[in-house]
CSV table of C-alpha atoms and ligand atoms in Angstrom, one decimal:
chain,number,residue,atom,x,y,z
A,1,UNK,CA,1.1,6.4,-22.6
A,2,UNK,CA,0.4,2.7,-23.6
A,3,UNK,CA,-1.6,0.6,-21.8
A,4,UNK,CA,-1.1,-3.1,-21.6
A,5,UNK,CA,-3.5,-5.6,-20.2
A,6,UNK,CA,-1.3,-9.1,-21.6
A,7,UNK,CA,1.1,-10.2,-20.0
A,8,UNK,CA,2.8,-11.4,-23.3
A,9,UNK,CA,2.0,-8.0,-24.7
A,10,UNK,CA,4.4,-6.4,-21.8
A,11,UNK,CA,7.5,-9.3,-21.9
A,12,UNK,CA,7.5,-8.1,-25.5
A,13,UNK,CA,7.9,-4.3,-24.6
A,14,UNK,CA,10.0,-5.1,-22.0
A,15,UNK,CA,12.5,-6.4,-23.9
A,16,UNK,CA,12.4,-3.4,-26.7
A,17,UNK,CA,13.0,-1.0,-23.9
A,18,UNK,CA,15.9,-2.9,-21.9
A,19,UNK,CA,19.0,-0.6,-22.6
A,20,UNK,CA,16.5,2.5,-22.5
A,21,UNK,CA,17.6,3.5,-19.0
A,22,UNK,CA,16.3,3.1,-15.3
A,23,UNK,CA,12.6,2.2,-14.8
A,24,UNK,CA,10.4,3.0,-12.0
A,25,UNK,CA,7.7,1.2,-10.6
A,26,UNK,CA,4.3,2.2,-8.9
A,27,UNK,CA,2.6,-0.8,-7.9
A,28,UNK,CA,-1.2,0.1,-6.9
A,29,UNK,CA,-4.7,-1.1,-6.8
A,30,UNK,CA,-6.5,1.5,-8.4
A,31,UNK,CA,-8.6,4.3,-7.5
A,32,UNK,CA,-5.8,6.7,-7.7
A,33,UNK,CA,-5.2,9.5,-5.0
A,34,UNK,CA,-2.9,12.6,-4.0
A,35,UNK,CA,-0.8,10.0,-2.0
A,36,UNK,CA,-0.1,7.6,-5.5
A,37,UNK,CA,0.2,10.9,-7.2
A,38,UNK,CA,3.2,11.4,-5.5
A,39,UNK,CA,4.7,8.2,-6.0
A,40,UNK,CA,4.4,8.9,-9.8
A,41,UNK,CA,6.2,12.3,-9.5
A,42,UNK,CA,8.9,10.7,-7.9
A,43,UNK,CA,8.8,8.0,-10.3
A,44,UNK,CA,9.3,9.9,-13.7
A,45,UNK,CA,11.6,12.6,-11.8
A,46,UNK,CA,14.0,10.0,-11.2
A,47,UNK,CA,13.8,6.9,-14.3
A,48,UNK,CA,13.6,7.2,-17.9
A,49,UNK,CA,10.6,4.9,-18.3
A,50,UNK,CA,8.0,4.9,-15.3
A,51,UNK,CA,5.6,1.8,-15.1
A,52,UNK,CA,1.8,1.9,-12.8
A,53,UNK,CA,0.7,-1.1,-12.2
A,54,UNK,CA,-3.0,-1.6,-11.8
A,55,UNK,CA,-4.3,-4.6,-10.2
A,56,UNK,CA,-6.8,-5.6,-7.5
A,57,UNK,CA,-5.3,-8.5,-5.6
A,58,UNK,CA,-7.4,-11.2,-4.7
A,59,UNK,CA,-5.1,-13.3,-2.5
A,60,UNK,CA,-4.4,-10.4,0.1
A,61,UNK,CA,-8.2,-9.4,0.8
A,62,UNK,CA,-8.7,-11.8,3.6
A,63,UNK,CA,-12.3,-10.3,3.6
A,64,UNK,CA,-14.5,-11.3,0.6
A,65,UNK,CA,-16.6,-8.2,0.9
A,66,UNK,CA,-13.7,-6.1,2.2
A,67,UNK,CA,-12.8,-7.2,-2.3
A,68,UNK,CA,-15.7,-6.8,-3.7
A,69,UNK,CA,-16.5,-3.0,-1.8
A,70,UNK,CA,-12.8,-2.1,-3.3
A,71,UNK,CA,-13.7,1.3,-5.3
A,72,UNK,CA,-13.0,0.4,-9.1
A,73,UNK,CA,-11.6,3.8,-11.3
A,74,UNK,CA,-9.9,2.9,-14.0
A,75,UNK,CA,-10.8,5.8,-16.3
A,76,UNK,CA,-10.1,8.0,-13.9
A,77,UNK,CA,-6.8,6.4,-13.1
A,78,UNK,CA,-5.9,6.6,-17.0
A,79,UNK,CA,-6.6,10.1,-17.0
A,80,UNK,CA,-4.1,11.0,-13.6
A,81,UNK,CA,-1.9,8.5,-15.3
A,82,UNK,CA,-1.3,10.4,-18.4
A,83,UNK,CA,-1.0,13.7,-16.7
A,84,UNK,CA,1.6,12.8,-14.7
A,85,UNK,CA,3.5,11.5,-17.9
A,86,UNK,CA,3.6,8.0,-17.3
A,87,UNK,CA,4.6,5.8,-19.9
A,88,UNK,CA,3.1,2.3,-19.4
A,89,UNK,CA,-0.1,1.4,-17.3
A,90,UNK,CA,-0.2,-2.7,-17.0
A,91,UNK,CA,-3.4,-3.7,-16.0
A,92,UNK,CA,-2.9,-7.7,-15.9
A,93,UNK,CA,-5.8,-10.3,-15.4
A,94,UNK,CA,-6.3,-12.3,-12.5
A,95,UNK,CA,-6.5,-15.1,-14.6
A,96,UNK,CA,-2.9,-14.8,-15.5
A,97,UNK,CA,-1.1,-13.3,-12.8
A,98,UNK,CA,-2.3,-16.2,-11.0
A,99,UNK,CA,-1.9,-18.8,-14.2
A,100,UNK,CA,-0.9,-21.1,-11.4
A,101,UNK,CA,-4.3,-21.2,-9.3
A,102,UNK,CA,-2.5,-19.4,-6.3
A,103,UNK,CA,-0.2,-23.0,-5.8
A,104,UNK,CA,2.7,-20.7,-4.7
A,105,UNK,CA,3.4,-18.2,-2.4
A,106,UNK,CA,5.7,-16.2,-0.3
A,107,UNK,CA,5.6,-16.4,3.3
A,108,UNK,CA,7.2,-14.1,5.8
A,109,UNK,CA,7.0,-15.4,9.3
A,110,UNK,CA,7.8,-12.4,11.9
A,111,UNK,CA,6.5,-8.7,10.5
A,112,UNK,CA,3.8,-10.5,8.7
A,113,UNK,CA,2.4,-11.8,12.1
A,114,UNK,CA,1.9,-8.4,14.0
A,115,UNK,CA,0.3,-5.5,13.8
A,116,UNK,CA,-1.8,-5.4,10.2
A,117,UNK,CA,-0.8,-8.7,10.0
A,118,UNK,CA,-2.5,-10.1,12.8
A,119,UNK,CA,-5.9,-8.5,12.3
A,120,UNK,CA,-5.7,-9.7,8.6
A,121,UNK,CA,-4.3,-13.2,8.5
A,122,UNK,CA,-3.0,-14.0,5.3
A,123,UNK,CA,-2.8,-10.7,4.1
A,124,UNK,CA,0.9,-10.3,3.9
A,125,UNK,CA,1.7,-13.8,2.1
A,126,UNK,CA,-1.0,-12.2,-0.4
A,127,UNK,CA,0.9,-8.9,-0.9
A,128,UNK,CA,4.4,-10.1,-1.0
A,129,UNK,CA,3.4,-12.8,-3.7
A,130,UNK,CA,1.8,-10.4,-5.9
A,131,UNK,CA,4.6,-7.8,-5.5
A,132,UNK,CA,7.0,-10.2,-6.3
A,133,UNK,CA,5.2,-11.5,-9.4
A,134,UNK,CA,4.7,-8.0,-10.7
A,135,UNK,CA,8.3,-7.5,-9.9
A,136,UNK,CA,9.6,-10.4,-11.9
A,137,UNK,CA,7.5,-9.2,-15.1
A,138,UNK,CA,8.2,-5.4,-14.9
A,139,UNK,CA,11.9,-5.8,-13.7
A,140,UNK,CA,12.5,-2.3,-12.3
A,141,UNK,CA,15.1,-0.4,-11.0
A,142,UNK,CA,13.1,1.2,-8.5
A,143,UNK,CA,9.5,0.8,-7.2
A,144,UNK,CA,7.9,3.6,-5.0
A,145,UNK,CA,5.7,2.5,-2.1
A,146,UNK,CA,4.3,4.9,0.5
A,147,UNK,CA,4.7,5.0,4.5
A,148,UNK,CA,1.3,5.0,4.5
A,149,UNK,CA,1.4,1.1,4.4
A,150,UNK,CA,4.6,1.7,6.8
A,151,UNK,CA,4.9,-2.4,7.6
A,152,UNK,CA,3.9,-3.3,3.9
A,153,UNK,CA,7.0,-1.1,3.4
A,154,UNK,CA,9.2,-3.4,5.4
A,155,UNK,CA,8.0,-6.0,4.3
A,156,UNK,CA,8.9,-5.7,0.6
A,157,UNK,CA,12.1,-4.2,1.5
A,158,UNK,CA,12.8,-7.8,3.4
A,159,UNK,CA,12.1,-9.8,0.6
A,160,UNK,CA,14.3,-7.4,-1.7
A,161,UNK,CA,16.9,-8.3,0.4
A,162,UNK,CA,16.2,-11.9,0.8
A,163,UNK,CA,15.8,-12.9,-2.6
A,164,UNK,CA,18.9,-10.5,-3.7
A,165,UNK,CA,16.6,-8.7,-6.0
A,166,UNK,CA,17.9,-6.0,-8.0
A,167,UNK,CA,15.3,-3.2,-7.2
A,168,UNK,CA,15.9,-0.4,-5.0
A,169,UNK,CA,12.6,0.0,-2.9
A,170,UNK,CA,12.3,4.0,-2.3
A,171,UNK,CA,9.6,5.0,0.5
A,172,UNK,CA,7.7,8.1,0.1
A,173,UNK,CA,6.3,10.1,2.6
A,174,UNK,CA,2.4,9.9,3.8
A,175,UNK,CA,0.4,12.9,1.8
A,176,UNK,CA,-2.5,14.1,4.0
A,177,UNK,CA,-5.6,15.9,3.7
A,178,UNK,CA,-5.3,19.6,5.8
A,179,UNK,CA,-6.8,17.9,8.6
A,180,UNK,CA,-4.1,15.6,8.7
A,181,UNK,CA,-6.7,12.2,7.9
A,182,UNK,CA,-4.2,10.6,5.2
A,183,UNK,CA,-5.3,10.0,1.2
A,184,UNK,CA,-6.5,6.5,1.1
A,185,UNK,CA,-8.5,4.6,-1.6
A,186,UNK,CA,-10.9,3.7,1.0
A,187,UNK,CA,-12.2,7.6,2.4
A,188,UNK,CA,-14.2,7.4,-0.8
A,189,UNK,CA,-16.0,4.4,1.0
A,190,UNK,CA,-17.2,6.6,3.6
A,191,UNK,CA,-20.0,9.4,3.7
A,192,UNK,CA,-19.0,13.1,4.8
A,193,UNK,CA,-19.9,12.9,8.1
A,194,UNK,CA,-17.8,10.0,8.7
A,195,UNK,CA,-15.0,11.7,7.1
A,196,UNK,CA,-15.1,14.9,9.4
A,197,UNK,CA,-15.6,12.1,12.3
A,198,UNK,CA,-12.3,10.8,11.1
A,199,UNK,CA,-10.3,13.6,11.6
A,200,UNK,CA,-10.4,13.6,15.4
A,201,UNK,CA,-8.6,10.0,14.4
A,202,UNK,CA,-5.3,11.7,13.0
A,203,UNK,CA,-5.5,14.4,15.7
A,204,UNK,CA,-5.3,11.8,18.3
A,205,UNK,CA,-2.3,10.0,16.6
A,206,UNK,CA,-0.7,13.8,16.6
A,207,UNK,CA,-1.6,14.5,19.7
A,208,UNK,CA,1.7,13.3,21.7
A,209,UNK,CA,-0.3,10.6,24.3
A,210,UNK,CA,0.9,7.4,24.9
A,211,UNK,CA,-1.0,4.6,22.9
A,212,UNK,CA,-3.0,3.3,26.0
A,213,UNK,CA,-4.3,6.9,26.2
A,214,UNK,CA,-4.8,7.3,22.5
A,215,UNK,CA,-6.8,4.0,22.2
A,216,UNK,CA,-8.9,5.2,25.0
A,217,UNK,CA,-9.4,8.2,23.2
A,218,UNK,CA,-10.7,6.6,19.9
A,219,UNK,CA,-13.0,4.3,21.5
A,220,UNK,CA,-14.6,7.4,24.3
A,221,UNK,CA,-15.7,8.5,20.3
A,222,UNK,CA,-17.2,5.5,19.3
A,223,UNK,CA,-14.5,4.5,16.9
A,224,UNK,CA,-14.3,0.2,16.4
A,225,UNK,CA,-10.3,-0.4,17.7
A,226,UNK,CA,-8.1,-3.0,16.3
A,227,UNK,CA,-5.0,-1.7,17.5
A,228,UNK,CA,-2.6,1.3,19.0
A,229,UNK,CA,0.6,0.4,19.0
A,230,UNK,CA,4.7,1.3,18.6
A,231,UNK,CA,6.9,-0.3,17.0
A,232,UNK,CA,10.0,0.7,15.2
A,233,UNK,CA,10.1,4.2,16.9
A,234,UNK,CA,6.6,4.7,14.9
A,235,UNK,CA,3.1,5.0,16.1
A,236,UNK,CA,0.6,3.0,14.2
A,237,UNK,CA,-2.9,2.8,14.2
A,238,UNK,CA,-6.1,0.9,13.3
A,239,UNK,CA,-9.7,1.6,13.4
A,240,UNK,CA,-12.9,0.9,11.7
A,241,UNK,CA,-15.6,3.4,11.1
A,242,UNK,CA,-18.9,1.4,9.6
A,243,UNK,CA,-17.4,-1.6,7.8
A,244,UNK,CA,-14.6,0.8,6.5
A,245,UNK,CA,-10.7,-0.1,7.9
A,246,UNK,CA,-8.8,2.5,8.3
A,247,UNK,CA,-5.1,2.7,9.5
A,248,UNK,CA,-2.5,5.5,9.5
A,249,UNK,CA,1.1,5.5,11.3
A,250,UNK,CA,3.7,7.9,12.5
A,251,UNK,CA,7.2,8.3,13.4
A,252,UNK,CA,7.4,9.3,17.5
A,253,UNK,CA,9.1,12.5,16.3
A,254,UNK,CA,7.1,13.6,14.9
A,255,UNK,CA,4.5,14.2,17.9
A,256,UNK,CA,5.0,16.2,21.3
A,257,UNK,CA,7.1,14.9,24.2
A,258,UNK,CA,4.3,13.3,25.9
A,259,UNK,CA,5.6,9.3,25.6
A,260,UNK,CA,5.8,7.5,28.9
A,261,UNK,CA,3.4,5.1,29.7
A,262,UNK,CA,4.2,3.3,25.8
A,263,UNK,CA,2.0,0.3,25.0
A,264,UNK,CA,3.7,-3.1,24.0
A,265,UNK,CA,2.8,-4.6,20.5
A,266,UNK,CA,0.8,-6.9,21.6
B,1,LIG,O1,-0.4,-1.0,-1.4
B,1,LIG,C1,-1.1,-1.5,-2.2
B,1,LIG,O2,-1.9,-0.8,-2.9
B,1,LIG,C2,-1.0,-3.0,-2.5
B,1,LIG,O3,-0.8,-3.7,-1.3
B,1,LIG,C3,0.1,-3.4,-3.5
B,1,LIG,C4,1.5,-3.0,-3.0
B,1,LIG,C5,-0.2,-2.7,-4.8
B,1,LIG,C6,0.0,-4.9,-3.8
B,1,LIG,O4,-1.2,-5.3,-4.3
């Protein structure tokens, strides 16, 4: 496993490995879980050469402190790296992924505006921008994001399709802890109590109420509520415990019957 911090250092490699065969790309922020575990699998199952990208984005933390709280890993991430057989870690600078002092920018102007979106303004411009920088360095054939970030997952799949990029986006299933809260960088924010707190969250999105009934729900247990809301035949979710943000989504079939009474997005 090689890891490459220069960007110079990696247009270099690139082009030694070009007619090497398919490459696959995880694109993450760190502090590696069970749920980017599985994105690597998939990765090296199905390319030659599979890429992790490491990098903590500033321009789609629309919080300051919500940046600086991020959980930092990165010897523990080299170590889950290199068991799951990955073959390059680039960990770029800020410095040079954003060489052009954040100047440009992609800007979706519908998904990007709702849901996530609309409790973090800005946040999507920052994400696609970054995702299409890495994109343009790494060049993959495929890059693995999760359903976890179900909208982000859109999202990237627009602008793929937009900007008739080459790269086929594969989604991968949400991995969950066995009381269904889903692996996220941000549980290790939160003490134990709060995490046993948070199970009752994923219960409720299981539980087959409408979203009016599960919002209700959340906040009769003292959970902060952004949103409950459907859209795309999925249920998604967003809560804070403490200064932690949390969200979690899931597709309507995948809970019981109970649906009338839906809530609109907004
Ligand atoms: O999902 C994430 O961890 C980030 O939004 C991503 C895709 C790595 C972009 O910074």
């Amino acid at each position: 496993m090689r890891t490459i911090h220069s960007v110079q250092e990696w247009q270099s490699i690139r082009k030694e490995i070009t007619n090497k065969g398919p490459i696959g790309l995880v694109m993450t922020m760190g502090n590696l879980h069970e749920g980017h575990a599985s994105l690597l699998k998939k990765a090296r199952a199905e390319n030659l050469i599979s890429i992790l990208s490491i990098f903590i984005n500033p321009a789609q933390f629309n919080d300051k402190k919500d940046l600086e709280n991020y959980p930092k890993t990165i010897e523990q991430d080299l170590v889950l790296a290199a068991e799951h057989g990955v073959d390059y870690v680039f960990i770029p600078s800020s410095e040079e992924m954003y060489a052009d002092n954040y100047r440009y920018k992609i800007t979706e102007h519908e998904v990007s505006h709702i849901l996530e979106g609309k409790h973090r303004p800005g946040h999507f411009d920052g994400v696609l921008t970054i995702v299409l920088k890495v994109f343009s360095l790494i060049k993959p054939q495929r890059a693995y994001f999760g359903e976890k970030d179900y909208q982000q997952l859109q999202l990237i799949k627009g602008m793929v399709d937009a900007f008739f990029l080459e790269i086929d986006i594969i989604p991968c299933p949400t991995i969950r802890l066995d009381s269904g809260l889903p692996f996220s960088s941000r549980n290790n924010l939160l003490e134990i109590s709060e995490l046993k707190k948070l199970e009752a969250f994923s219960q409720c999105l299981f539980s087959g109420k409408s979203a009016n009934a599960i919002e209700e729900k959340l906040l009769s247990l003292g959970f902060k509520v952004d949103y409950v809301a459907e859209w795309q035949n999925r249920l998604f979710a967003a809560i804070k415990v403490g200064n932690v943000r949390l969200i979690d989504n899931i597709a309507i079939s995948s809970r019981a019957p109970d649906n009338d009474n839906k809530k609109p997005l907004n």
